[in-house]
């Protein structure tokens, strides 16, 4: 008997296989995965590490009646291959037919749109409680990685789940890595559990009331099936701790687990990127600048909650920063509030953070940092429509979220020079918390000096009648619109607002004789900086139009489409302005 | 030697006392506390329980050079008494000279404005790291209750702190209570540690790398001093687990710990409230309505993250709800995301939540509930300027935070009848997540039928030229303004918008010939519903004025002052409208 992946339409197709054929199947799945990952890019290490764990999952449990919740769900590719979506992994023309995360719109086997970490146990607890209230009997399973377990909500739910007193199974996929290395003492404890083959008398999971099952060979199908069967149908909380290898089977991914957590298309043999980038990037600029600051002043600390690679903090840069580099693991809340403590203690913390993840620490920004008005600095990446485009990773809600918290100065540089000047300003001052939005898209430059009073708008082009106030990467688009307008005899004033958390009333007062003021932002209109301008000017009866994005969760959009659908092209802006 | 509290000006004044006199001091402090609490109200149980633990703290450690961070800081009264603020506890005329939480503006012994739980370890970690970078030697201490330890950020920080490899001391004040009873398996583990006098081989704190010290008699000064001395100056993470009694010394507080967590003025002997309230309240209305719903449908679940008493869920109501009542403990994130799981599982979750605490679950509302567009219901309390007035507990940022998340319908009832109708609507529908803001202030009623299409604004008074669009409790104020305007010959249209997360464009289009549109909300203007109205109408050049609060952290404001300072009185609104 041979395994033909094309014949796998649902988990039913693997239920009858014997161990040998399950092995063959796993090999075929891994090979197909590698081909797609190399050609298409994606989460390499997480998926290669859980091929067997996922095959065993669908072999032992009966999805979709048994309910499987993948944490982050970036490791759900094999699950997708086994649940009716194999074509999207073996037919290059169909590679983009599936998202990179679980997606209920694709399949009933997928329960939630998920992309952030540490949510699976809470979601599973809700499903299990709903089952109990309804008198159901199905298994509910949360599949979560060791790094995700360190996130606050996962720990809250780990604490709560056994209180249900009914079936809930947590599969802890321990691959000994976060995106980068793990941080936190939990990981020494997991190491102790691995070292003792799960027999250590000190066991945090048993302390929390779990039945604990250890699988030392988490890439061994027989051991996995045995463990899953032991966990199945138990009327209590069971934690199955499986020791897996991230990137298994692909030498470059095994040996460089950080680089191959997520990768763009690469050469399968060498691991070399297929399309090496040598363009200037804001990430590198940030890393270089922070290295300068930490070298110049030992009281500057650079922080991340588990995503150093997202902004150029390579292992070499981290090493060079030494004890001035702080990674709290995937624990944004702890990181932001630790920044408050550092600032209070006289250190200047600079936390780099991906925009979609800063929202995991809203209360910390408000209650710990802003109320205490501490000079912590937060540098956002991908906070823009020119950012990440998966529905779960959108970066264009940040202005609405952050700019309405008192005391925080939220800055949006439009050029590299402004970006550098804002970083220097933020680290140098001690008056306020500062959030800097790293511009989305390609790096742009300015030849004029940067006005370093960042409470003031910058008039980039002097004109009359019509004003375009455009922040960050929208400034370039507004300037193109201005050029079109000049061709038609209108010379608009073009303004770079730079600060999004307050309006420059002095500047806006000069616009009161204008015919039309248009604000342009790369975030949602609702709650954004444009509405602050509108509510300042609207009592005077001046026409104000706020341009930006509709308040919607977009999914895998094309930037050009999104701009056009929201009237954000230079042509549309120019037409509106007349 | 006698102890005279008036002589206690700083911790230096207690350093020379022997144990007998420290006992006397503790007795005097407790007696004074009881007098103030009975006359003034405040956090009764938390403070009475830590008299000895705080005396020992200032006896052993050397604040302010040693740094003490109180979690929540609602238990910091004795700390204030020992650090120069005794008058505010013994002179009734000065009772209001101090806030109910630590406050850097009052004293250098207070490091942070704090009022939310679970922040102390992260803050202490930041202070400790700052000390290490600066080469300091002081002790850094986080003082945290057992209930607060279950919050996600506390667990994140518990995990991270030992990685510092330097001095940090966590004092775990285990009084076996949250505001209500504790939830989560951690509490069975703490019980095991208490039962074994700290010797259980399974020890979550040791598993996480802490040196662990147990104090079985946490109200015994000698034992506390001994333990604190053992922890002091250690170059590592130490956790001191102290077993205390909440409300100690006051019989009513010892026997009814939930009611006396926080109490308004009461009779010291009987515990009876000094000013019993028999006014109708929205809390009771909510509890009664939820009891009806849970009885009528076993698939309705009522949820809280540790604050059932804030909305009428008394022990009797909770008992009556049985397994349909869910308390996750102080774990808002887990509660919100568990609600997502429940909704996916076909149950209708209704989570009651204090407005200032819902911000602890922004990512959960957005990423787990809203992206998946699940019909979970969140009922906010004290989301208003007519709410809690401590700087750390303000309830008027919620519109800006929640109404800008896609898919969520945020509703603001103006009357009891509308409130009930919205609860029924929210529980009955399955299209969207719904957030309902329980109105602040006294209950108001309407005699007209409730229009149950809550996507539409309600025209309450028909007029012309001027429109007042006022939500929730501001509607009553706007109607008073309208009466004043009618006296002056202007008949404004008065509109109750009811929905804050979107505008009723059909209704707003009818206002385009108006001279002036004024929006009125009991939240900050920035990011609020008024700015949505302004940005919809402003392109037409109609005058729109957004009234609401300035984006500021107010502290212990008087409602009348805040209204006047923000032009929100009927007279001010009427004047503006003309």
Coordinates of C-alpha atoms in Angstrom, one line a residue, chain A residues 67 104 110-117 119 121-127 129-131 133-135 150-153 155-164 182-189 201-204 206-209 298-301 322-335 337-347 356 359-364 366-368 370-372 374 391-393 397 400-408 500-502 516 524-528 531-546 551-553, chain B residues 67 104 110-117 119 121-127 129-131 133-135 150-153 155-164 182-189 201-204 206-209 298-301 322-335 337-347 356 359-364 366-368 370-372 374 391-393 397 400-408 500-502 516 524-528 531-546 551-553:
Chain A
X67 CA -13.1 20.0 19.3
X104 CA -13.9 28.7 10.3
X110 CA -11.5 25.0 12.3
X111 CA -13.3 26.6 15.3
X112 CA -11.8 30.1 15.5
X113 CA -9.9 32.7 13.6
X114 CA -6.8 32.9 15.7
X115 CA -3.4 34.5 15.3
X116 CA -2.3 35.8 18.7
X117 CA -0.8 33.5 21.3
X119 CA -5.8 32.0 23.8
X121 CA -7.0 27.1 26.8
X122 CA -9.6 29.9 27.5
X123 CA -11.4 29.1 24.3
X124 CA -11.3 25.4 25.1
X125 CA -12.6 26.0 28.6
X126 CA -15.5 27.9 27.1
X127 CA -16.3 25.1 24.7
X129 CA -18.3 24.5 29.7
X130 CA -20.8 24.9 26.9
X131 CA -20.6 21.1 26.4
X133 CA -24.3 22.8 30.1
X134 CA -25.7 21.1 27.1
X135 CA -25.0 17.6 28.3
X150 CA 4.0 31.8 29.3
X151 CA 1.4 34.4 28.1
X152 CA -0.8 35.7 30.9
X153 CA -4.2 34.5 29.6
X155 CA -1.7 31.0 32.7
X156 CA -5.0 32.3 33.9
X157 CA -6.8 29.6 32.0
X158 CA -4.3 26.9 33.0
X159 CA -5.3 27.8 36.6
X160 CA -9.1 27.9 35.9
X161 CA -9.6 24.9 33.6
X162 CA -9.4 22.1 36.1
X163 CA -12.1 23.8 38.2
X164 CA -14.6 22.7 35.5
X182 CA 12.4 31.2 25.7
X183 CA 12.5 33.4 28.8
X184 CA 11.1 32.8 32.2
X185 CA 11.7 30.2 34.9
X186 CA 8.9 28.0 33.6
X187 CA 11.3 26.8 31.0
X188 CA 13.8 25.6 33.5
X189 CA 10.9 23.7 35.1
X201 CA 8.1 15.3 42.2
X202 CA 7.8 19.0 41.7
X203 CA 5.3 19.4 38.9
X204 CA 3.5 22.6 38.3
X206 CA 0.1 18.4 39.0
X207 CA 0.1 21.2 41.5
X208 CA -2.6 22.8 39.5
X209 CA -4.7 19.7 39.6
X298 CA 24.1 52.1 30.3
X299 CA 20.7 53.3 31.6
X300 CA 19.0 52.7 28.3
X301 CA 17.3 49.3 28.1
X322 CA 24.1 42.5 27.0
X323 CA 22.2 43.1 30.2
X324 CA 20.6 46.1 28.6
X325 CA 18.5 43.8 26.4
X326 CA 15.4 42.4 28.0
X327 CA 13.1 39.8 26.6
X328 CA 10.1 38.9 28.8
X329 CA 9.0 36.1 26.5
X330 CA 5.5 36.3 25.0
X331 CA 4.2 38.4 27.9
X332 CA 3.4 41.8 26.6
X333 CA 1.6 42.9 29.8
X334 CA 4.6 42.1 31.9
X335 CA 6.9 43.8 29.5
X337 CA 4.5 47.2 33.1
X338 CA 8.1 46.3 33.7
X339 CA 8.9 49.2 31.4
X340 CA 6.9 51.4 33.9
X341 CA 9.0 50.0 36.7
X342 CA 12.3 50.6 34.8
X343 CA 11.3 54.2 34.0
X344 CA 10.4 54.8 37.6
X345 CA 13.8 53.4 38.6
X346 CA 15.6 55.9 36.3
X347 CA 16.3 53.7 33.4
X356 CA -1.1 44.0 16.6
X359 CA -3.2 45.7 22.1
X360 CA -2.5 42.9 24.5
X361 CA -1.3 45.4 27.0
X362 CA -3.9 48.2 26.8
X363 CA -4.5 48.3 30.6
X364 CA -0.8 48.3 31.2
X366 CA -3.1 53.1 30.5
X367 CA -3.1 52.1 34.2
X368 CA 0.6 51.5 34.7
X370 CA 0.1 56.6 31.4
X371 CA -1.5 57.3 34.8
X372 CA 1.9 57.4 36.3
X374 CA 6.3 57.6 33.1
X391 CA -7.2 39.3 9.8
X392 CA -5.7 38.4 13.1
X393 CA -2.6 40.6 12.7
X397 CA -6.4 49.9 14.9
X400 CA -7.7 54.6 17.8
X401 CA -6.5 52.5 20.7
X402 CA -3.5 54.4 21.9
X403 CA -4.0 58.0 20.9
X404 CA -7.1 58.3 23.2
X405 CA -5.2 57.4 26.3
X406 CA -4.2 60.5 28.3
X407 CA -0.5 61.5 28.8
X408 CA 0.8 59.3 26.0
X500 CA -1.5 61.9 16.6
X501 CA -2.6 62.1 20.3
X502 CA -3.4 65.9 20.3
X516 CA -11.9 72.2 2.8
X524 CA -9.3 53.4 10.8
X525 CA -11.1 56.7 10.7
X526 CA -13.1 56.0 13.8
X527 CA -11.2 57.1 16.9
X528 CA -8.3 58.3 14.7
X531 CA -11.7 62.9 14.0
X532 CA -9.8 65.0 16.5
X533 CA -9.1 67.5 13.8
X534 CA -12.7 67.4 12.7
X535 CA -14.1 67.9 16.2
X536 CA -11.8 70.8 16.7
X537 CA -12.7 72.5 13.5
X538 CA -16.4 71.4 13.1
X539 CA -17.9 73.9 15.5
X540 CA -16.7 76.6 13.1
X541 CA -18.6 75.1 10.2
X542 CA -15.6 74.5 8.1
X543 CA -15.8 71.5 5.8
X544 CA -13.6 68.7 7.1
X545 CA -13.3 65.2 5.5
X546 CA -11.6 62.4 7.4
X551 CA -13.7 50.1 10.8
X552 CA -13.6 46.5 9.5
X553 CA -11.5 43.4 9.9
Chain B
X67 CA 11.3 49.9 47.5
X104 CA 3.4 59.3 44.7
X110 CA 4.5 55.5 47.5
X111 CA 6.0 54.5 44.2
X112 CA 3.0 54.2 41.8
X113 CA -0.6 55.2 41.4
X114 CA -2.1 51.8 41.4
X115 CA -5.7 50.5 41.7
X116 CA -5.9 47.5 39.4
X117 CA -4.7 44.0 40.5
X119 CA 0.7 44.7 38.6
X121 CA 5.5 41.9 40.4
X122 CA 6.0 43.5 37.0
X123 CA 6.6 46.9 38.5
X124 CA 9.0 45.4 41.1
X125 CA 10.8 43.6 38.4
X126 CA 11.3 46.8 36.5
X127 CA 12.6 48.5 39.7
X129 CA 16.3 45.6 36.9
X130 CA 16.9 49.4 37.0
X131 CA 18.7 48.9 40.3
X133 CA 21.8 48.4 35.7
X134 CA 22.6 51.3 38.1
X135 CA 24.6 49.2 40.5
X150 CA -4.2 34.7 39.7
X151 CA -4.3 37.6 37.2
X152 CA -2.4 37.0 34.0
X153 CA 0.2 39.7 34.3
X155 CA 1.6 35.1 36.6
X156 CA 3.7 36.4 33.7
X157 CA 5.9 38.3 36.1
X158 CA 6.0 35.5 38.6
X159 CA 7.5 33.5 35.8
X160 CA 10.0 36.2 34.7
X161 CA 11.2 37.7 37.9
X162 CA 13.7 34.9 39.0
X163 CA 15.4 35.3 35.6
X164 CA 16.8 38.6 36.9
X182 CA -11.3 32.5 45.1
X183 CA -11.6 30.5 41.9
X184 CA -8.9 28.4 40.1
X185 CA -6.8 25.5 41.1
X186 CA -4.0 27.6 42.4
X187 CA -6.0 28.0 45.5
X188 CA -6.2 24.3 46.2
X189 CA -2.4 24.3 45.9
X201 CA 7.2 18.6 47.9
X202 CA 5.1 19.9 45.2
X203 CA 5.6 23.6 45.3
X204 CA 4.8 25.9 42.4
X206 CA 10.0 26.4 44.1
X207 CA 9.3 24.9 40.6
X208 CA 9.6 28.5 39.3
X209 CA 13.0 29.0 41.0
X298 CA -30.1 26.6 30.7
X299 CA -27.9 27.7 27.9
X300 CA -27.5 31.2 29.4
X301 CA -24.4 31.6 31.5
X322 CA -25.9 27.1 40.0
X323 CA -23.6 25.8 37.2
X324 CA -24.8 28.7 35.0
X325 CA -22.8 31.1 37.1
X326 CA -19.1 31.3 36.2
X327 CA -16.4 33.3 38.1
X328 CA -13.0 32.9 36.7
X329 CA -11.4 34.9 39.5
X330 CA -9.6 38.1 38.8
X331 CA -8.8 37.0 35.3
X332 CA -10.6 39.3 32.9
X333 CA -8.7 38.0 29.9
X334 CA -9.6 34.4 30.5
X335 CA -13.2 35.4 31.3
X337 CA -12.1 34.6 25.9
X338 CA -14.0 31.9 27.7
X339 CA -17.1 33.8 26.8
X340 CA -16.0 33.5 23.1
X341 CA -15.7 29.8 23.6
X342 CA -19.1 29.5 25.3
X343 CA -20.7 31.5 22.5
X344 CA -19.1 29.3 19.9
X345 CA -20.4 26.3 21.8
X346 CA -23.9 27.5 21.6
X347 CA -24.3 29.0 25.0
X356 CA -12.3 50.2 34.4
X359 CA -9.8 47.5 29.5
X360 CA -7.7 44.6 30.9
X361 CA -9.2 42.5 28.1
X362 CA -8.9 44.7 25.0
X363 CA -7.1 42.0 22.9
X364 CA -9.6 39.4 24.0
X366 CA -10.9 42.3 19.7
X367 CA -9.0 39.2 18.7
X368 CA -11.2 36.5 20.3
X370 CA -14.9 40.5 17.7
X371 CA -12.9 39.0 14.9
X372 CA -14.9 35.8 15.3
X374 CA -19.4 35.7 18.4
X391 CA -7.8 58.1 39.1
X392 CA -7.1 54.4 38.7
X393 CA -10.8 53.4 38.4
X397 CA -12.6 55.8 28.6
X400 CA -13.2 55.3 23.0
X401 CA -11.8 51.9 23.7
X402 CA -14.7 49.6 22.7
X403 CA -16.7 51.5 20.1
X404 CA -13.8 51.5 17.7
X405 CA -13.5 47.7 17.6
X406 CA -15.3 46.3 14.5
X407 CA -18.3 44.0 14.8
X408 CA -19.1 45.0 18.4
X500 CA -22.4 54.3 20.1
X501 CA -20.4 52.0 17.7
X502 CA -22.0 53.3 14.5
X516 CA -26.0 73.3 14.8
X524 CA -14.0 61.5 26.7
X525 CA -14.6 63.4 23.5
X526 CA -11.6 61.9 21.8
X527 CA -12.5 58.6 20.1
X528 CA -16.1 58.9 21.3
X531 CA -16.6 62.4 16.8
X532 CA -18.2 59.7 14.7
X533 CA -21.2 62.0 14.2
X534 CA -18.9 65.0 13.5
X535 CA -16.8 63.1 10.9
X536 CA -20.0 62.0 9.2
X537 CA -21.5 65.5 9.1
X538 CA -18.4 67.6 8.8
X539 CA -17.9 67.1 5.0
X540 CA -21.2 68.9 4.5
X541 CA -20.0 72.0 6.4
X542 CA -22.7 71.8 9.1
X543 CA -21.6 73.1 12.5
X544 CA -21.1 70.2 14.9
X545 CA -19.9 70.5 18.5
X546 CA -18.8 67.5 20.4
X551 CA -8.9 63.3 27.7
X552 CA -7.4 63.5 31.2
X553 CA -7.0 61.3 34.2

